[in-house]
Amino acid sequence: MNKNLFSYLMIIMAFAAFTLTSCGDDEDDNNTTGNSLRYDLEERTDSDVSGDIEFTELTNGQIQAVISLNGTNNGETHPAHIHMNSAALGGDILVSLTPVAGATGNSVTIFDEDDSGNAIVFSQIENLDAYVNVHKSATELEVIVAQADIGINELTGESKTYELDERAVDGISGEVTFKERKSGNAVAEISLDGTPNGGLHPAHIHMNSAAESGGIVLTLTTVDGTTGKSITEIRNADDGTDFNYNDVLTSNAYINVHLSATELATIVAQGDIGSNELTGEEETFDLDEKDAPGISGEITFAERVDGTVLATIKLDGTPDGGMHPAHIHDNDAATGGPIAVSFNPVDGTTGISRTSLRALDNGTALNFQSLSIFDGYVNVHFSANDLATIVAQGNIGIND
């Protein structure tokens, strides 16, 4: 073959191959608009399965949903669906997706309508009030192996955690974490250690601080004693008014977790939230033995986010069943003076009293900074009928 002819043919073949490849790439690229949304599918029920789901807008107006999972096994098939509402609320199936093949961990679904025949376009996905479930199998739909909140239920990454301290039952404590959704709503996750297997522990957000107590604002999902956990979707207070993530952070409120539905009076864990959260700033003063040998302790003033104060008295040696009135008095203990602030009585059985301080007894505003320079002292009395007997006493503020 002529050398020039051979070179010419090679150029033509290379050009043809390039053209075919380019056309194929363009066709693939032109199949999508370039718009996509991806959501993490998180492990559930200790499945060791997790991954993501990606929604892509196609040029023909349809939506492509691709599930990619790690941890699935060959021979398994995992049904998957888009459900209405958030995962914490639960809801009916909106769109049935192609089951995930365990061998690959993948599934691809092309759709443009929900299971009821209503049209869906890509622009609606980010505003859906929805979540995705991937199930263990067609016969075990109740077992969720991976799950994702999508659309307006996607988490923003903003969260706030508050401690839930031990109260009437030794060894039970933990925390509650509020996470912000794209919608501005919140999800509350309680996690406790020490709860008994099989126990069910009602939980609520209450008005005011724990030291003051108050009515229920919002009922939380009951804590499962076996796992120590509960998850609650927060959109409204119990009276129907809006209550969202920002309301949680600014509310004058606290959380109680109870022993059971029939023993609501027994608080197993408790924590102040919102404006009642403690800043970490505090001052402690000794309460020395006075008229009752063997009784002494301390008082701690802790600053809240709103500038007010949590006062905690802790005494050793108080008799079981006793109730010991306590007050801040004007002046120092040697001089003596009238009552300025009344505390909640000290419980003799525990030796503890907790009081939220927002004002003096005469109504004058009181905050953490003013206490640090207060001209006063604290008396703890033997009983309401025997105020003359001082069981513990200590100077505070500038008299320390």
Short mmCIF file of C-alpha atoms in Angstrom, two decimals:
data_model
loop_
_atom_site.label_atom_id
_atom_site.label_comp_id
_atom_site.label_asym_id
_atom_site.label_seq_id
_atom_site.Cartn_x
_atom_site.Cartn_y
_atom_site.Cartn_z
CA MET A 1 0.00 0.00 0.00
CA ASN A 2 1.20 3.46 -0.82
CA LYS A 3 2.77 5.01 2.30
CA ASN A 4 0.92 8.28 1.84
CA LEU A 5 -2.38 6.45 1.41
CA PHE A 6 -1.76 4.46 4.60
CA SER A 7 -1.06 7.65 6.58
CA TYR A 8 -4.20 9.22 5.15
CA LEU A 9 -6.34 6.21 6.19
CA MET A 10 -4.88 6.26 9.72
CA ILE A 11 -5.79 9.94 10.07
CA ILE A 12 -9.35 9.27 8.87
CA MET A 13 -9.76 6.37 11.36
CA ALA A 14 -8.40 8.40 14.27
CA PHE A 15 -10.74 11.27 13.42
CA ALA A 16 -13.70 8.89 13.23
CA ALA A 17 -12.84 7.37 16.61
CA PHE A 18 -12.48 10.83 18.17
CA THR A 19 -15.81 11.90 16.67
CA LEU A 20 -17.63 8.82 17.97
CA THR A 21 -16.11 9.21 21.44
CA SER A 22 -16.94 12.90 21.56
CA CYS A 23 -20.50 12.29 20.43
CA GLY A 24 -20.91 9.59 23.10
CA ASP A 25 -19.59 11.88 25.84
CA ASP A 26 -21.83 14.73 24.72
CA GLU A 27 -24.82 12.41 24.74
CA ASP A 28 -24.06 11.33 28.34
CA ASP A 29 -23.47 14.91 29.47
CA ASN A 30 -26.62 16.10 27.77
CA ASN A 31 -28.65 13.47 29.59
CA THR A 32 -28.53 15.58 32.79
CA THR A 33 -28.92 19.28 33.49
CA GLY A 34 -26.06 19.26 35.99
CA ASN A 35 -28.40 19.82 38.94
CA SER A 36 -28.14 17.28 41.75
CA LEU A 37 -28.73 16.86 45.49
CA ARG A 38 -27.00 14.32 47.72
CA TYR A 39 -28.03 13.13 51.21
CA ASP A 40 -26.22 10.80 53.61
CA LEU A 41 -27.90 7.50 54.40
CA GLU A 42 -26.89 6.76 57.98
CA GLU A 43 -26.64 3.36 59.62
CA ARG A 44 -29.66 2.19 61.62
CA THR A 45 -30.25 -0.86 63.89
CA ASP A 46 -26.50 -1.64 64.04
CA SER A 47 -26.63 -2.77 60.43
CA ASP A 48 -23.12 -1.61 59.45
CA VAL A 49 -24.80 -0.29 56.29
CA SER A 50 -24.45 3.35 55.24
CA GLY A 51 -23.97 5.45 52.13
CA ASP A 52 -25.87 8.12 50.26
CA ILE A 53 -28.67 8.88 47.85
CA GLU A 54 -28.19 11.35 45.00
CA PHE A 55 -31.03 12.95 43.06
CA THR A 56 -30.12 14.22 39.58
CA GLU A 57 -32.24 16.26 37.18
CA LEU A 58 -32.48 14.74 33.70
CA THR A 59 -32.93 16.79 30.55
CA ASN A 60 -36.29 15.15 29.82
CA GLY A 61 -37.67 16.46 33.11
CA GLN A 62 -37.42 13.21 35.01
CA ILE A 63 -35.46 12.60 38.23
CA GLN A 64 -32.77 9.98 38.68
CA ALA A 65 -32.26 8.65 42.24
CA VAL A 66 -29.06 6.67 42.79
CA ILE A 67 -28.53 4.86 46.10
CA SER A 68 -24.95 3.83 46.91
CA LEU A 69 -24.40 1.76 50.06
CA ASN A 70 -21.45 0.14 51.80
CA GLY A 71 -21.85 -2.95 53.96
CA THR A 72 -24.51 -4.85 52.01
CA ASN A 73 -24.02 -8.52 51.17
CA ASN A 74 -24.30 -10.62 48.04
CA GLY A 75 -27.71 -12.23 47.68
CA GLU A 76 -29.55 -9.58 49.71
CA THR A 77 -32.21 -7.23 48.32
CA HIS A 78 -33.15 -4.10 50.26
CA PRO A 79 -36.44 -2.33 49.49
CA ALA A 80 -36.19 1.47 49.57
CA HIS A 81 -38.74 4.27 49.68
CA ILE A 82 -39.15 8.00 50.03
CA HIS A 83 -41.57 8.64 52.92
CA MET A 84 -43.54 11.72 53.90
CA ASN A 85 -42.55 13.74 57.03
CA SER A 86 -39.27 13.36 58.89
CA ALA A 87 -37.82 10.05 60.05
CA ALA A 88 -38.58 11.01 63.66
CA LEU A 89 -42.26 11.55 62.83
CA GLY A 90 -42.65 8.70 60.35
CA GLY A 91 -45.03 8.76 57.41
CA ASP A 92 -46.53 6.97 54.44
CA ILE A 93 -44.58 6.02 51.33
CA LEU A 94 -44.37 8.83 48.80
CA VAL A 95 -42.19 7.18 46.13
CA SER A 96 -41.15 3.53 45.86
CA LEU A 97 -37.53 3.26 44.76
CA THR A 98 -35.79 0.39 43.01
CA PRO A 99 -34.61 -2.12 45.65
CA VAL A 100 -30.90 -2.02 46.46
CA ALA A 101 -28.94 -5.04 45.21
CA GLY A 102 -26.81 -6.37 48.06
CA ALA A 103 -24.07 -7.52 45.68
CA THR A 104 -23.36 -3.95 44.50
CA GLY A 105 -25.00 -1.82 47.19
CA ASN A 106 -26.58 0.21 44.40
CA SER A 107 -29.98 0.99 42.94
CA VAL A 108 -31.11 3.42 40.25
CA THR A 109 -34.65 4.79 39.96
CA ILE A 110 -35.99 7.10 37.25
CA PHE A 111 -39.26 8.80 38.19
CA ASP A 112 -41.40 11.85 37.50
CA GLU A 113 -44.39 11.14 39.74
CA ASP A 114 -45.14 9.77 43.19
CA ASP A 115 -46.88 6.47 43.92
CA SER A 116 -50.27 8.21 43.75
CA GLY A 117 -49.59 9.51 40.24
CA ASN A 118 -48.88 13.13 41.22
CA ALA A 119 -46.17 14.79 39.14
CA ILE A 120 -42.80 15.51 40.79
CA VAL A 121 -40.03 17.65 39.32
CA PHE A 122 -36.45 18.03 40.52
CA SER A 123 -36.98 21.51 41.95
CA GLN A 124 -39.42 20.04 44.48
CA ILE A 125 -36.87 17.67 46.03
CA GLU A 126 -35.08 20.26 48.18
CA ASN A 127 -38.43 21.45 49.57
CA LEU A 128 -39.91 18.02 50.28
CA ASP A 129 -40.96 17.24 53.85
CA ALA A 130 -39.61 13.71 53.49
CA TYR A 131 -37.09 11.03 54.38
CA VAL A 132 -35.65 7.86 52.81
CA ASN A 133 -35.72 4.38 54.34
CA VAL A 134 -33.70 1.38 53.17
CA HIS A 135 -35.13 -1.83 54.66
CA LYS A 136 -33.51 -5.13 55.55
CA SER A 137 -35.74 -7.15 53.22
CA ALA A 138 -39.24 -7.38 51.75
CA THR A 139 -40.28 -9.61 54.67
CA GLU A 140 -38.56 -7.43 57.31
CA LEU A 141 -39.68 -3.95 56.37
CA GLU A 142 -39.79 -2.95 60.03
CA VAL A 143 -35.98 -3.24 60.20
CA ILE A 144 -34.35 -0.10 58.79
CA VAL A 145 -30.71 -0.57 57.75
CA ALA A 146 -30.07 2.98 56.49
CA GLN A 147 -32.03 6.23 56.65
CA ALA A 148 -31.82 9.87 55.58
CA ASP A 149 -33.90 12.97 56.17
CA ILE A 150 -34.14 14.89 52.91
CA GLY A 151 -35.52 18.19 51.60
CA ILE A 152 -36.49 20.64 54.36
CA ASN A 153 -35.69 17.96 56.96
CA GLU A 154 -31.98 17.97 56.10
CA LEU A 155 -29.86 19.00 59.09
CA THR A 156 -27.97 22.29 58.83
CA GLY A 157 -25.10 21.13 61.05
CA GLU A 158 -26.09 23.50 63.85
CA SER A 159 -26.76 21.76 67.18
CA LYS A 160 -26.89 22.39 70.92
CA THR A 161 -26.30 19.86 73.69
CA TYR A 162 -27.44 20.17 77.31
CA GLU A 163 -26.57 17.86 80.20
CA LEU A 164 -29.27 15.82 81.91
CA ASP A 165 -28.04 15.30 85.45
CA GLU A 166 -28.77 12.46 87.85
CA ARG A 167 -31.68 13.11 90.19
CA ALA A 168 -33.76 10.60 92.19
CA VAL A 169 -32.24 7.40 90.77
CA ASP A 170 -28.53 6.75 91.20
CA GLY A 171 -26.56 6.16 88.02
CA ILE A 172 -28.97 7.61 85.45
CA SER A 173 -27.71 10.67 83.57
CA GLY A 174 -26.89 11.79 80.05
CA GLU A 175 -27.64 14.57 77.62
CA VAL A 176 -30.11 15.97 75.14
CA THR A 177 -29.00 17.30 71.76
CA PHE A 178 -31.15 19.59 69.64
CA LYS A 179 -30.28 19.66 65.92
CA GLU A 180 -31.48 22.31 63.49
CA ARG A 181 -33.25 21.34 60.28
CA LYS A 182 -33.18 23.32 57.03
CA SER A 183 -36.84 24.21 57.76
CA GLY A 184 -35.83 25.84 61.08
CA ASN A 185 -37.48 23.03 63.04
CA ALA A 186 -35.52 20.85 65.43
CA VAL A 187 -34.98 17.21 66.29
CA ALA A 188 -34.29 16.36 69.94
CA GLU A 189 -32.15 13.31 70.74
CA ILE A 190 -31.99 12.16 74.37
CA SER A 191 -29.20 9.76 75.31
CA LEU A 192 -29.07 8.38 78.87
CA ASP A 193 -26.77 5.93 80.61
CA GLY A 194 -28.00 3.64 83.39
CA THR A 195 -31.65 3.21 82.38
CA PRO A 196 -33.04 -0.28 83.07
CA ASN A 197 -33.78 -2.70 80.24
CA GLY A 198 -37.44 -2.64 79.34
CA GLY A 199 -38.12 0.63 81.10
CA LEU A 200 -40.13 3.44 79.50
CA HIS A 201 -39.33 6.94 80.73
CA PRO A 202 -41.65 9.83 79.82
CA ALA A 203 -39.86 13.12 79.09
CA HIS A 204 -41.02 16.72 78.76
CA ILE A 205 -39.82 20.28 78.25
CA HIS A 206 -41.19 22.40 81.11
CA MET A 207 -41.55 26.15 81.62
CA ASN A 208 -39.09 27.98 83.90
CA SER A 209 -35.92 26.52 85.36
CA ALA A 210 -35.75 23.18 87.14
CA ALA A 211 -35.23 24.98 90.46
CA GLU A 212 -38.48 26.92 89.95
CA SER A 213 -40.47 24.16 88.16
CA GLY A 214 -43.36 24.81 85.77
CA GLY A 215 -45.96 23.31 83.47
CA ILE A 216 -45.26 21.13 80.45
CA VAL A 217 -44.47 23.05 77.26
CA LEU A 218 -43.72 20.13 74.97
CA THR A 219 -44.01 16.37 75.33
CA LEU A 220 -40.95 14.48 74.11
CA THR A 221 -40.83 10.90 72.86
CA THR A 222 -40.58 8.44 75.75
CA VAL A 223 -37.02 7.25 76.45
CA ASP A 224 -36.51 3.53 75.77
CA GLY A 225 -34.78 2.15 78.85
CA THR A 226 -33.08 -0.64 76.90
CA THR A 227 -31.25 1.81 74.62
CA GLY A 228 -31.46 4.92 76.82
CA LYS A 229 -32.52 6.91 73.77
CA SER A 230 -35.44 8.85 72.33
CA ILE A 231 -35.83 10.98 69.21
CA THR A 232 -38.48 13.71 68.90
CA GLU A 233 -39.44 15.92 65.98
CA ILE A 234 -40.01 19.45 67.33
CA ARG A 235 -42.29 21.70 65.30
CA ASN A 236 -44.91 22.91 67.77
CA ALA A 237 -45.45 23.18 71.50
CA ASP A 238 -48.22 21.05 73.01
CA ASP A 239 -50.65 23.99 72.71
CA GLY A 240 -50.05 24.16 68.95
CA THR A 241 -47.89 27.32 68.90
CA ASP A 242 -44.70 27.30 66.84
CA PHE A 243 -41.67 25.98 68.69
CA ASN A 244 -38.52 25.63 66.60
CA TYR A 245 -34.76 25.38 66.99
CA ASN A 246 -34.29 29.06 67.85
CA ASP A 247 -37.08 28.83 70.43
CA VAL A 248 -35.21 25.97 72.10
CA LEU A 249 -32.05 28.08 72.41
CA THR A 250 -33.87 31.09 73.90
CA SER A 251 -36.62 29.44 75.95
CA ASN A 252 -36.91 29.78 79.72
CA ALA A 253 -37.21 26.02 80.17
CA TYR A 254 -35.90 22.73 81.51
CA ILE A 255 -36.26 18.99 80.78
CA ASN A 256 -37.51 16.25 83.09
CA VAL A 257 -37.13 12.54 82.40
CA HIS A 258 -39.44 10.51 84.67
CA LEU A 259 -39.19 7.01 86.10
CA SER A 260 -42.41 5.81 84.43
CA ALA A 261 -45.87 6.91 83.33
CA THR A 262 -47.25 5.89 86.73
CA GLU A 263 -44.36 7.44 88.70
CA LEU A 264 -44.07 10.89 87.17
CA ALA A 265 -43.13 12.36 90.54
CA THR A 266 -39.80 10.50 90.40
CA ILE A 267 -37.35 12.41 88.20
CA VAL A 268 -34.48 10.25 86.98
CA ALA A 269 -32.66 12.94 84.97
CA GLN A 270 -33.07 16.69 84.63
CA GLY A 271 -31.45 19.64 82.89
CA ASP A 272 -31.95 23.35 82.31
CA ILE A 273 -32.02 24.45 78.66
CA GLY A 274 -32.24 27.67 76.63
CA SER A 275 -31.72 30.85 78.64
CA ASN A 276 -31.30 28.77 81.82
CA GLU A 277 -28.13 27.06 80.58
CA LEU A 278 -25.13 27.70 82.82
CA THR A 279 -22.21 29.68 81.39
CA GLY A 280 -19.57 27.94 83.53
CA GLU A 281 -18.94 31.03 85.64
CA GLU A 282 -19.55 30.41 89.35
CA GLU A 283 -18.53 31.40 92.88
CA THR A 284 -18.56 29.17 95.95
CA PHE A 285 -18.68 30.25 99.60
CA ASP A 286 -18.29 28.16 102.74
CA LEU A 287 -21.25 27.63 105.08
CA ASP A 288 -19.68 26.91 108.44
CA GLU A 289 -21.07 24.96 111.37
CA LYS A 290 -23.02 27.22 113.74
CA ASP A 291 -25.59 26.11 116.37
CA ALA A 292 -25.94 22.46 115.28
CA PRO A 293 -22.72 20.42 115.62
CA GLY A 294 -21.73 18.46 112.52
CA ILE A 295 -23.69 20.46 109.92
CA SER A 296 -21.67 22.47 107.38
CA GLY A 297 -21.18 22.83 103.66
CA GLU A 298 -21.14 25.41 100.92
CA ILE A 299 -23.23 27.53 98.59
CA THR A 300 -22.44 27.93 94.89
CA PHE A 301 -23.77 30.73 92.72
CA ALA A 302 -23.66 29.77 89.03
CA GLU A 303 -24.33 32.18 86.16
CA ARG A 304 -27.04 31.41 83.59
CA VAL A 305 -26.93 32.49 79.94
CA ASP A 306 -29.52 35.20 80.68
CA GLY A 307 -27.35 36.59 83.52
CA THR A 308 -29.51 35.25 86.34
CA VAL A 309 -28.27 32.81 88.96
CA LEU A 310 -28.67 29.20 90.06
CA ALA A 311 -27.91 28.98 93.79
CA THR A 312 -27.07 25.49 95.07
CA ILE A 313 -26.65 24.80 98.79
CA LYS A 314 -24.95 21.51 99.74
CA LEU A 315 -24.73 20.55 103.41
CA ASP A 316 -23.35 17.51 105.20
CA GLY A 317 -24.88 16.26 108.44
CA THR A 318 -28.49 17.38 108.00
CA PRO A 319 -31.07 14.97 109.51
CA ASP A 320 -33.25 12.83 107.22
CA GLY A 321 -36.68 14.32 106.70
CA GLY A 322 -35.70 17.77 107.90
CA MET A 323 -36.51 20.97 105.97
CA HIS A 324 -34.15 23.86 106.60
CA PRO A 325 -35.15 27.41 105.52
CA ALA A 326 -32.30 29.48 104.09
CA HIS A 327 -31.83 33.15 103.20
CA ILE A 328 -29.37 35.80 102.11
CA HIS A 329 -29.29 38.59 104.69
CA ASP A 330 -27.97 42.14 104.31
CA ASN A 331 -24.60 43.01 105.91
CA ASP A 332 -22.05 40.51 107.21
CA ALA A 333 -22.84 37.70 109.65
CA ALA A 334 -21.19 39.51 112.59
CA THR A 335 -23.32 42.62 112.06
CA GLY A 336 -26.57 40.88 111.12
CA GLY A 337 -29.33 42.23 108.92
CA PRO A 338 -32.76 41.66 107.37
CA ILE A 339 -33.57 39.00 104.78
CA ALA A 340 -32.73 40.06 101.23
CA VAL A 341 -33.34 36.79 99.33
CA SER A 342 -35.24 33.62 100.28
CA PHE A 343 -33.97 30.25 99.04
CA ASN A 344 -35.84 27.02 98.59
CA PRO A 345 -35.48 25.10 101.89
CA VAL A 346 -32.62 22.63 102.20
CA ASP A 347 -33.86 19.03 102.06
CA GLY A 348 -32.38 17.35 105.12
CA THR A 349 -32.34 13.92 103.48
CA THR A 350 -30.13 15.09 100.61
CA GLY A 351 -28.64 18.21 102.17
CA ILE A 352 -29.36 20.06 98.94
CA SER A 353 -31.35 23.13 97.91
CA ARG A 354 -31.52 24.63 94.43
CA THR A 355 -32.97 28.10 93.80
CA SER A 356 -33.18 30.29 90.72
CA LEU A 357 -32.32 33.85 91.70
CA ARG A 358 -33.78 36.53 89.42
CA ALA A 359 -34.66 39.24 91.96
CA LEU A 360 -34.40 40.20 95.62
CA ASP A 361 -37.46 39.54 97.76
CA ASN A 362 -38.43 43.20 97.28
CA GLY A 363 -38.49 42.81 93.50
CA THR A 364 -35.15 44.47 92.72
CA ALA A 365 -33.42 42.71 89.81
CA LEU A 366 -30.55 40.44 90.80
CA ASN A 367 -27.89 38.90 88.56
CA PHE A 368 -24.60 37.06 88.85
CA GLN A 369 -22.45 40.18 88.69
CA SER A 370 -24.39 41.95 91.44
CA LEU A 371 -24.06 38.91 93.73
CA SER A 372 -20.27 39.00 93.43
CA ILE A 373 -20.27 42.44 95.08
CA PHE A 374 -23.24 41.87 97.39
CA ASP A 375 -22.92 42.99 101.03
CA GLY A 376 -24.47 39.91 102.58
CA TYR A 377 -24.34 36.56 104.32
CA VAL A 378 -26.28 33.28 104.24
CA ASN A 379 -28.14 31.66 107.11
CA VAL A 380 -29.53 28.11 107.04
CA HIS A 381 -32.04 27.57 109.86
CA PHE A 382 -33.00 24.45 111.78
CA SER A 383 -36.69 24.58 110.77
CA ALA A 384 -39.54 26.93 109.94
CA ASN A 385 -40.59 26.72 113.60
CA ASP A 386 -37.07 27.24 114.92
CA LEU A 387 -35.53 30.03 112.85
CA ALA A 388 -33.45 31.15 115.82
CA THR A 389 -31.26 28.06 115.54
CA ILE A 390 -28.72 28.57 112.76
CA VAL A 391 -27.30 25.28 111.51
CA ALA A 392 -24.88 26.78 108.96
CA GLN A 393 -23.73 30.27 108.10
CA GLY A 394 -21.35 32.04 105.72
CA ASN A 395 -20.42 35.47 104.40
CA ILE A 396 -20.75 36.05 100.67
CA GLY A 397 -19.90 38.71 98.09
CA ILE A 398 -17.67 41.47 99.42
CA ASN A 399 -17.82 39.96 102.92
CA ASP A 400 -16.12 36.70 101.90
#
